[in-house]
Short mmCIF file of C-alpha atoms and ligand atoms in Angstrom, two decimals:
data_model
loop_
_atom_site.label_atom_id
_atom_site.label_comp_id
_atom_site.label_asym_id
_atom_site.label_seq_id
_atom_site.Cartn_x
_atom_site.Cartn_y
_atom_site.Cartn_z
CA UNK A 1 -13.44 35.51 51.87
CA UNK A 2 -12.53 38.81 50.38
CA UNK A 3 -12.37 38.15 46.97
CA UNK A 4 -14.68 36.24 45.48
CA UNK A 5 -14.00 33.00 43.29
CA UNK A 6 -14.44 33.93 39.80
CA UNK A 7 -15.46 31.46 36.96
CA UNK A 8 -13.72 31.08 33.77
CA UNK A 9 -11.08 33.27 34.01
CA UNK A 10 -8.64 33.77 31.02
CA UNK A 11 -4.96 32.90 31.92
CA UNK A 12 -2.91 34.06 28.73
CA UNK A 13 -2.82 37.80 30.11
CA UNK A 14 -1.42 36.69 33.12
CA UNK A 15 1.50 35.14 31.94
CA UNK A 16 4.31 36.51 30.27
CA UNK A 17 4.00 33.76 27.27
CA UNK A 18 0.49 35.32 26.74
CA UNK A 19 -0.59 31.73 25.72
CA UNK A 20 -3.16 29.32 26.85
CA UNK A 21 -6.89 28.83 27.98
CA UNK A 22 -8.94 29.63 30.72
CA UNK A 23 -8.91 29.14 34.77
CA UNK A 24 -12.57 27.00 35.14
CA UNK A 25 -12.12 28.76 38.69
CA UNK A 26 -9.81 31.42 39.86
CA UNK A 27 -9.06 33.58 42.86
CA UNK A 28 -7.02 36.54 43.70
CA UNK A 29 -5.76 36.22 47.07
CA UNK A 30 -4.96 39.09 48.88
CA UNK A 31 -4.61 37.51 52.23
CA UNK A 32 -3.04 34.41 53.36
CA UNK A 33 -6.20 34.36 54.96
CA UNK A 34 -8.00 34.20 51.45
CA UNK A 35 -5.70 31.44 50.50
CA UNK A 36 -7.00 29.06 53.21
CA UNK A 37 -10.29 29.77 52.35
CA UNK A 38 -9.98 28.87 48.69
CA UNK A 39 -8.16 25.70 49.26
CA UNK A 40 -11.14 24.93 51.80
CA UNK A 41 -13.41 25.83 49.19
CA UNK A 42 -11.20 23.48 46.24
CA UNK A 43 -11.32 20.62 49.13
CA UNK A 44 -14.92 20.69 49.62
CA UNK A 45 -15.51 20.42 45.92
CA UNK A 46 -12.72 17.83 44.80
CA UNK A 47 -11.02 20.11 42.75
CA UNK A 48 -7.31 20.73 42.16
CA UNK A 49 -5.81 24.04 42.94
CA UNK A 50 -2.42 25.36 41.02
CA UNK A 51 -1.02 28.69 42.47
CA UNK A 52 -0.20 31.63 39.62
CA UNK A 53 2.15 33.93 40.60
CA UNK A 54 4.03 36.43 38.31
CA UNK A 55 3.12 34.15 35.65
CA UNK A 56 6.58 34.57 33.61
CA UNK A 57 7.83 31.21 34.25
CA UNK A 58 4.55 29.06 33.06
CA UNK A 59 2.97 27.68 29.89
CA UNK A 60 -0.65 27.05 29.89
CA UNK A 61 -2.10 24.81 28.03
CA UNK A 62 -4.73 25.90 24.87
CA UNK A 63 -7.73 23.91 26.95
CA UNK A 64 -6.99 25.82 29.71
CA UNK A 65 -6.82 24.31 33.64
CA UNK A 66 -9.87 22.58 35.75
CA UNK A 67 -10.39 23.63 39.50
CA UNK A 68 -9.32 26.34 40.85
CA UNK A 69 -6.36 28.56 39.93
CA UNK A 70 -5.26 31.02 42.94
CA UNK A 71 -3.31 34.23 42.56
CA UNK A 72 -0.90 35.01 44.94
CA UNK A 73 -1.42 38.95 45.80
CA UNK A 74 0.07 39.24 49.34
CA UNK A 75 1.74 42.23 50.39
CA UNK A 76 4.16 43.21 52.98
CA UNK A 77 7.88 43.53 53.73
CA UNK A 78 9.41 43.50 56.94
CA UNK A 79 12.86 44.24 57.00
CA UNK A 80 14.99 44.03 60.74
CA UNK A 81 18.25 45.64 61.18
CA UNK A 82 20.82 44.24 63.61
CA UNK A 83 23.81 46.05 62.94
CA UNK A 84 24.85 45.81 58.96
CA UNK A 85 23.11 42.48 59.09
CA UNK A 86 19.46 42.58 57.69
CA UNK A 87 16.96 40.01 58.39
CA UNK A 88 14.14 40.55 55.63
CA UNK A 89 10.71 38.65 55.90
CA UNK A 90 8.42 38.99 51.92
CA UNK A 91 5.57 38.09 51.47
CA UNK A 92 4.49 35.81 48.63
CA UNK A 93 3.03 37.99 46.34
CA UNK A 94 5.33 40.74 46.73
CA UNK A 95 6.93 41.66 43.11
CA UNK A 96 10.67 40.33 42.63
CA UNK A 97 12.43 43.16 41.17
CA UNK A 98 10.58 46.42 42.71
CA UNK A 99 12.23 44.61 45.76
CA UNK A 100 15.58 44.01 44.51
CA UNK A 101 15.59 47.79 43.31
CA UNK A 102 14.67 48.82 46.86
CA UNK A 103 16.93 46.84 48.95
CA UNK A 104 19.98 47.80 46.75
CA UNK A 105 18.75 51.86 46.76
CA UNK A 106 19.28 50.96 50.45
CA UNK A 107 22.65 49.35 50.21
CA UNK A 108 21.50 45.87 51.07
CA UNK A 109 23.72 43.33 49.48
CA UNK A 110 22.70 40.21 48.15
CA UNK A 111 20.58 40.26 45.20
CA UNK A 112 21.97 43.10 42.93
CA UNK A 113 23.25 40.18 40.49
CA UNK A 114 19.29 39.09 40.55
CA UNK A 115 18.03 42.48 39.23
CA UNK A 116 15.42 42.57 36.74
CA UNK A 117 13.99 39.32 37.15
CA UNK A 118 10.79 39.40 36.61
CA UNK A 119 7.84 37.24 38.73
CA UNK A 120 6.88 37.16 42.73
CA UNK A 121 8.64 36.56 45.55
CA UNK A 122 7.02 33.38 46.25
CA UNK A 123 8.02 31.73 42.77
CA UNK A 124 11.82 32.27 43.74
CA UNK A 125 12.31 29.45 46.25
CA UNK A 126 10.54 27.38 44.09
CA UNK A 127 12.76 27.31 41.00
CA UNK A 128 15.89 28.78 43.01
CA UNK A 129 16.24 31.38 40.80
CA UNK A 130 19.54 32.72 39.69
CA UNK A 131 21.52 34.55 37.57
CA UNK A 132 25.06 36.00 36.99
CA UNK A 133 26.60 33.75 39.51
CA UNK A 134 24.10 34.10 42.87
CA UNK A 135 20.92 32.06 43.62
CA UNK A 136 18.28 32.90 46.21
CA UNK A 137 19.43 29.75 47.90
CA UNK A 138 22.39 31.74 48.69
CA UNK A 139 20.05 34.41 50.75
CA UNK A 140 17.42 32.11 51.71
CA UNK A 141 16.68 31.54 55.82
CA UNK A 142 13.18 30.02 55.68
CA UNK A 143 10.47 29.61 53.71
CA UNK A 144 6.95 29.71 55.11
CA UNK A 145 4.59 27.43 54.06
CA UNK A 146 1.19 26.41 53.93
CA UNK A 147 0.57 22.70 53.81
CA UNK A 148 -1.94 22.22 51.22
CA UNK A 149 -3.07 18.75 53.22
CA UNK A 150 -3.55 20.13 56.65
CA UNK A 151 -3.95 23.61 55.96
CA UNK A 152 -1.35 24.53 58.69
CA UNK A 153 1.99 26.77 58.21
CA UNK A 154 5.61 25.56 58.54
CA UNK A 155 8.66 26.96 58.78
CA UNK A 156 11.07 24.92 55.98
CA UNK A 157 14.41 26.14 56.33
CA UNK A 158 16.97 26.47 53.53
CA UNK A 159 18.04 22.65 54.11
CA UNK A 160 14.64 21.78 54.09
CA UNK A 161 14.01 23.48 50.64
CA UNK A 162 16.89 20.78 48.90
CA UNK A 163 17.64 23.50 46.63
CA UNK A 164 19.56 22.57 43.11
CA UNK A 165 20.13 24.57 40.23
CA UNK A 166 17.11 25.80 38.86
CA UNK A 167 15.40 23.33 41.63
CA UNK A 168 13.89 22.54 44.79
CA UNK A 169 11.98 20.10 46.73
CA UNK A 170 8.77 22.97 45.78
CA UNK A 171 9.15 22.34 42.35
CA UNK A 172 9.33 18.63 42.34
CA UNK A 173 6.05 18.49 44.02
CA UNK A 174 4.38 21.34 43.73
CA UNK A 175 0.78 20.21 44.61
CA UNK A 176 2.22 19.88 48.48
CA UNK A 177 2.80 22.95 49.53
CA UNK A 178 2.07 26.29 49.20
CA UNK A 179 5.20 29.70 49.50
CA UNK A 180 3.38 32.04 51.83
CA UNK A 181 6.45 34.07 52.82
CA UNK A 182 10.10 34.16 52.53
CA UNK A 183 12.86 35.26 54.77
CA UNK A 184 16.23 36.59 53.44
CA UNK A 185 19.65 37.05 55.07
CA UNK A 186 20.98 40.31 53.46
CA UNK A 187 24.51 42.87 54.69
CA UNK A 188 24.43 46.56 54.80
CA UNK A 189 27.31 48.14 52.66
CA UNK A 190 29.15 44.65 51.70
CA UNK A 191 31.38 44.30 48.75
CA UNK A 192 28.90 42.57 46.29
CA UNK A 193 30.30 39.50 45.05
CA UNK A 194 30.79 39.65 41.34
CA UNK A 195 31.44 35.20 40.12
CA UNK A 196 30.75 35.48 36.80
CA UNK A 197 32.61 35.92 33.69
CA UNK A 198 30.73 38.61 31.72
CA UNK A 199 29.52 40.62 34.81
CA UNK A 200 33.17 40.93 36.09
CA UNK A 201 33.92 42.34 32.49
CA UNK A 202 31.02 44.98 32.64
CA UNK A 203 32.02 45.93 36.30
CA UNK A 204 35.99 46.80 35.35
CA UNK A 205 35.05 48.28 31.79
CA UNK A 206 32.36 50.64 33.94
CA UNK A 207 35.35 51.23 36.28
CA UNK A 208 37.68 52.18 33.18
CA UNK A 209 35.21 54.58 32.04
CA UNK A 210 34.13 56.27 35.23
CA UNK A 211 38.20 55.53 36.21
CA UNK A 212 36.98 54.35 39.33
CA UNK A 213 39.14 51.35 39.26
CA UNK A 214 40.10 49.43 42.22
CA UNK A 215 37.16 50.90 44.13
CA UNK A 216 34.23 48.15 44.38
CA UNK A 217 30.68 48.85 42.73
CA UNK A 218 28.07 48.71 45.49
CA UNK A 219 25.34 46.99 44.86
CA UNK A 220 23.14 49.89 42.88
CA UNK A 221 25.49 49.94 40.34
CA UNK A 222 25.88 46.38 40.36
CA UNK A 223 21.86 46.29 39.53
CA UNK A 224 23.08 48.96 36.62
CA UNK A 225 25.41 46.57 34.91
CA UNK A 226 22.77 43.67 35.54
CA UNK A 227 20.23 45.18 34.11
CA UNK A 228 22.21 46.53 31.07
CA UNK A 229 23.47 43.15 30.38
CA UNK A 230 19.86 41.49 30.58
CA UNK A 231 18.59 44.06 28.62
CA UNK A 232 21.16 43.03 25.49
CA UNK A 233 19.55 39.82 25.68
CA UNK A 234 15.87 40.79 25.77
CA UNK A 235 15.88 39.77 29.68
CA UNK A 236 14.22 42.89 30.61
CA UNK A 237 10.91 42.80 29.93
CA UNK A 238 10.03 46.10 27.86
CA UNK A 239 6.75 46.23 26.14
CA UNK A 240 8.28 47.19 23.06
CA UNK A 241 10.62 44.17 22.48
CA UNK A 242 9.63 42.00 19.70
CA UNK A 243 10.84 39.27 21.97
CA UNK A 244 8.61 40.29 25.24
CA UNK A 245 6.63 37.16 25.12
CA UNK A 246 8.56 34.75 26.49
CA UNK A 247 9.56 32.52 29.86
CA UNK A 248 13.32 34.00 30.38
CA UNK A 249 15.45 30.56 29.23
CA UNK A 250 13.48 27.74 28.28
CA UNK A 251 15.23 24.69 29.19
CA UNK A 252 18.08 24.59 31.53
CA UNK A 253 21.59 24.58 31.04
CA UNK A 254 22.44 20.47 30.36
CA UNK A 255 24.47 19.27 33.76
CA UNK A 256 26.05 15.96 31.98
CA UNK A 257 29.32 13.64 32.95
CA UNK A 258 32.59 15.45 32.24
CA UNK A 259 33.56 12.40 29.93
CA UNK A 260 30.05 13.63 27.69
CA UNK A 261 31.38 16.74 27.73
CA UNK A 262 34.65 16.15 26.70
CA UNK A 263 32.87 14.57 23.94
CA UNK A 264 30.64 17.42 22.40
CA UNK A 265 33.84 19.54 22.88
CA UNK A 266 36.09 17.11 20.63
CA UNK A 267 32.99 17.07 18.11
CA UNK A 268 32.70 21.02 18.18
CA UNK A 269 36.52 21.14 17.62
CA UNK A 270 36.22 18.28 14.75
CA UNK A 271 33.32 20.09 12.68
CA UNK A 272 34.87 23.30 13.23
CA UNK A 273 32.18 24.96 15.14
CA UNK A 274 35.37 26.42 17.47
CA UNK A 275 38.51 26.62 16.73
CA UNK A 276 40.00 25.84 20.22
CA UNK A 277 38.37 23.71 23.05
CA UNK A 278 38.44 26.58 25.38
CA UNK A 279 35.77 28.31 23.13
CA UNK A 280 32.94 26.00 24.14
CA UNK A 281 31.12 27.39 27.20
CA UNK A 282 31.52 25.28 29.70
CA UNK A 283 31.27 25.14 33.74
CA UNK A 284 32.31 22.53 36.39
CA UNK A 285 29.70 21.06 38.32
CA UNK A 286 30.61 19.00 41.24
CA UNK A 287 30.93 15.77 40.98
CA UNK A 288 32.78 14.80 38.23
CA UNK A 289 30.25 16.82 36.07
CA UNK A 290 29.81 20.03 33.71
CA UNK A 291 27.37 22.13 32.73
CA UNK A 292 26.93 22.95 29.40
CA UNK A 293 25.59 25.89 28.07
CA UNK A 294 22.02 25.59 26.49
CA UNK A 295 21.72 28.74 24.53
CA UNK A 296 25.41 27.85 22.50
CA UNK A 297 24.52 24.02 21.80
CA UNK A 298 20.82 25.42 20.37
CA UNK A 299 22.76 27.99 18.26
CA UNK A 300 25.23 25.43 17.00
CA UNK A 301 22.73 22.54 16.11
CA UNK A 302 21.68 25.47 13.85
CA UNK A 303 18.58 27.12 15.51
CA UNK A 304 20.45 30.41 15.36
CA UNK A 305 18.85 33.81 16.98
CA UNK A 306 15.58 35.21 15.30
CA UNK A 307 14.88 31.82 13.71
CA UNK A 308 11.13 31.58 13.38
CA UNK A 309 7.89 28.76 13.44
CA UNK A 310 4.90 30.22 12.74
CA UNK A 311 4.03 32.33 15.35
CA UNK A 312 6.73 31.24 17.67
CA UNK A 313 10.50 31.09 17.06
CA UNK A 314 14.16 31.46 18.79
CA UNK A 315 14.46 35.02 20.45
CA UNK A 316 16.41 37.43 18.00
CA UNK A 317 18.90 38.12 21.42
CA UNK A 318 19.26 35.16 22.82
CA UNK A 319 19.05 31.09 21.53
CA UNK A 320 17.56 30.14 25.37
CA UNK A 321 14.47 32.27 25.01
CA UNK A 322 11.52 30.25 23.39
CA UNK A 323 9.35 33.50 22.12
CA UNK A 324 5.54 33.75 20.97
CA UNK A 325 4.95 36.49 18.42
CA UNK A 326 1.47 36.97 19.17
CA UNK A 327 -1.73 34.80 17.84
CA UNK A 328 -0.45 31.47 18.51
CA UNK A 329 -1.28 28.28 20.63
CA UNK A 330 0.54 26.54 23.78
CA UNK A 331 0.65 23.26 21.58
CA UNK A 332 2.84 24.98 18.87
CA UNK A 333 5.46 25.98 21.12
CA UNK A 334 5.89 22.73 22.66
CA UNK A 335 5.95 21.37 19.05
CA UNK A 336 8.81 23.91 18.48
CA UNK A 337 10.43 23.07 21.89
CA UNK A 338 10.33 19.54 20.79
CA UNK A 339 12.13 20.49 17.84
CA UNK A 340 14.66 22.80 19.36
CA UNK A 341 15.76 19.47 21.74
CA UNK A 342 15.36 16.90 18.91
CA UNK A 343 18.06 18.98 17.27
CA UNK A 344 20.43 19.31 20.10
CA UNK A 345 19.77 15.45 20.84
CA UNK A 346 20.60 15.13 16.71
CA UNK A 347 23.79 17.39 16.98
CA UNK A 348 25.55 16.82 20.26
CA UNK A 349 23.90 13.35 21.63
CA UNK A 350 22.50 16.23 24.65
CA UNK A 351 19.02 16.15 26.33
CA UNK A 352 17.62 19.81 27.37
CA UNK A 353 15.36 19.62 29.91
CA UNK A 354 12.55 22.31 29.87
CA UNK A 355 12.50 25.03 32.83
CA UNK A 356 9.21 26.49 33.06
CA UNK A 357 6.52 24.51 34.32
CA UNK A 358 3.83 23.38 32.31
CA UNK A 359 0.49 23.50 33.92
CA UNK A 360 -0.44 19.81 31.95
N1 EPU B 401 25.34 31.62 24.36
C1 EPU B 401 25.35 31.42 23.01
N2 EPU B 401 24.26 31.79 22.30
C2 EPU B 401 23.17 32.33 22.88
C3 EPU B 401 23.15 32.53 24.26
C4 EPU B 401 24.26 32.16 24.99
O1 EPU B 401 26.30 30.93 22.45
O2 EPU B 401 22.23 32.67 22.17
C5 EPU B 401 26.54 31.30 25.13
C6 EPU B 401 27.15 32.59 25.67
O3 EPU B 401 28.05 33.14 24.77
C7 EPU B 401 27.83 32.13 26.92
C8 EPU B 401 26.95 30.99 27.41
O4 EPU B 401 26.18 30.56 26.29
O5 EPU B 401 29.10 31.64 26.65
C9 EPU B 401 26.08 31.36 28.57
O6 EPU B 401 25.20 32.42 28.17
P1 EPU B 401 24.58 33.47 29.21
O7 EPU B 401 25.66 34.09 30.01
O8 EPU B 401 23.69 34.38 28.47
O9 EPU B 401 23.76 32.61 30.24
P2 EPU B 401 22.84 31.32 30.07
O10 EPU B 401 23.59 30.18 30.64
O11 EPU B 401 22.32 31.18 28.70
C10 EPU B 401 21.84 31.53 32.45
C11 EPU B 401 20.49 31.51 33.09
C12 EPU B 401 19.81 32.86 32.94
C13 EPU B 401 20.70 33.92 33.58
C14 EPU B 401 22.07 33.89 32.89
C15 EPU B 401 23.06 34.83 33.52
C16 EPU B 401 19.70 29.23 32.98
C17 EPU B 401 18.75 28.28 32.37
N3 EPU B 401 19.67 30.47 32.51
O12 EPU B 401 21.64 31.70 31.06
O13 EPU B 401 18.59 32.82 33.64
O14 EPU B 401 20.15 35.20 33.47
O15 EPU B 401 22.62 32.56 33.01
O16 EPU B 401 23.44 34.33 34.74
O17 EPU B 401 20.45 28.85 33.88
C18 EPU B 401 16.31 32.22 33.35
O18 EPU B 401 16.52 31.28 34.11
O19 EPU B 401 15.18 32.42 32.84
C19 EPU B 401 17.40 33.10 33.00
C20 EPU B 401 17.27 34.09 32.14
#
């Protein structure tokens, strides 16, 4: 092996949350190659292994994790032309958004609505991550995969993956396999696809201003607008935000019956929290559901922006973000989390469900 296993490794600077104990093992895998050889290594000792990647969707806990923790740092990108179609194999440790800004500097199409994102490659399948409208389900051919049982790789195709929102098969069992690489279906020079609300806004009021209107954005200044947009709501990590610390949203967006819905509507309209139905954010969801929006039902059960616990509170740009101001322990923040849904439960009779994982 390369890299050598490491004892007692602290986890908090790792993650974006900055929170949490210590690895009791921990390796840095540069090679799929060194991957194998750690899981041997875990197997021949009985110990668990958990896979870090960019570490901005994870909440450690104060004690820390047993066994070994490896870190995905594979490189490589292999990108195949055929025409304006692109065919583009990452591997698993690759950054997210480095490769976003270099496929759209290249007018690849597909993931400018997924700009500044931040985390690896291999942690996208896992929670399908998406934003403004697209999901890397939408790109995704395969995923390859180690099998943490027999140590061999497979191919799992997109079906395979049983991708949700903010889901996959990966993510309800993560201890079975583990993301080596990823391969993407991307088009040269395509219109990007602009399905949501606020991002068509930003594209025509950027047209307006450059009067470029009726010509479409291509997908560089798509990332523009993204970016801007994320960075209004402290999605863009900057080092200088007071609300850095942080997993991007904290629960997901509530997918309920349309008749609940209809419900926490009525009520919003009733106590006068809107003043007409249409002003509650809400989405259709296939079958004969909606999604609600998380960050408005926090706000409105009267955890409003900037609200603080201790060292923890609700992010000063946006009620979805769970932020840690520095000094404080996992425990607290799930105490506050707990809070945050007992009030929503309280308000609108609505369960959030929390979206990073928790390394328990
Ligand atoms: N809203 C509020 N108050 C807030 C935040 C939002 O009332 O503090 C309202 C907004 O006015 C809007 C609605 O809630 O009507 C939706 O807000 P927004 O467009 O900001 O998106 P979101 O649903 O809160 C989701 C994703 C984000 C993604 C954005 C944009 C989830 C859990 N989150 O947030 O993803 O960037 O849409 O597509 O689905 C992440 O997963 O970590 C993440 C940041």
């Amino acid at each position: 092996m390369k890299n050598v296993i490491q004892r007692a490794v602290p986890l908090a600077p790792l993650t974006s949350f900055e929170l949490g104990g210590p690895a009791e093992y921990f390796l840095r895998a540069e090679s799929e190659r060194d991957v194998v050889a750690g899981l041997r290594w875990a197997k021949r000792r009985g110990v668990p292994v958990r896979i870090l990647g960019g570490g901005s969707n994870l909440v450690i806990p104060d004690e820390g994790v047993g066994g070994l923790v490896v870190q995905m740092a594979t490189r490589g990108r292999e990108l195949k032309m055929d025409g304006d179609l692109a065919e583009l194999t990452v591997a698993a440790g690759e950054s997210w958004d480095p490769l976003v800004a270099w496929l759209t500097g290249q007018d690849l199409v597909g993931f400018e609505c997924l700009s500044g994102i931040p985390g690896s490659v291999g942690a996208t399948p896992i929670q399908n991550v998406g934003a403004y409208g697209h999901e890397v389900a939408d790109s995704l051919i395969w995923v390859r995969v180690l099998d943490r049982e027999t140590l061999e790789d497979r191919l799992l195709t997109s079906r395979d993956c049983d991708f949700g929102y903010r889901d996959s098969r990966f993510k309800r069992d993560l201890d079975r396999f583990v993301v080596l690489s990823v391969r993407f279906a991307l088009r040269r020079g395509a219109v990007p696809e602009i399905r949501y609300a606020e991002l068509e806004r930003a594209v025509a009021e950027r047209a307006e201003t450059k009067r470029t209107e009726g010509s479409a954005p291509t997908a560089s200044e798509v990332r523009e607008i993204v970016i801007g947009l994320r960075k209004r709501k402290s999605m863009v990590f900057d080092p200088d935000d007071e609300n850095r610390r942080c997993a991007g949203s904290f629960f997901t967006n509530p997918i309920i019956e349309a008749a609940d819905a209809d419900r926490v509507v009525r009520d919003a309209v009733e106590r006068g929290l809107v003043s007409a139905p249409s002003e509650v954010p809400r989405y259709a969801a296939g079958d004969g559901k909606s999604k609600l929006a998380a960050g408005w039902l926090i706000e409105r059960a009267g955890l409003c922006k900037g609200t603080r616990r201790g060292a923890f509170g609700i992010s000063s740009k946006h009620a979805l973000a769970l932020v840690h101001h520095g000094g404080g322990q996992t425990r607290d923040l799930m105490a506050f989390a707990e809070e945050v849904q007992g009030a929503v439960r309280e308000r609108f009779g609505v369960e959030l469900h929390r979206e990073p994982t928790l390394w328990a």
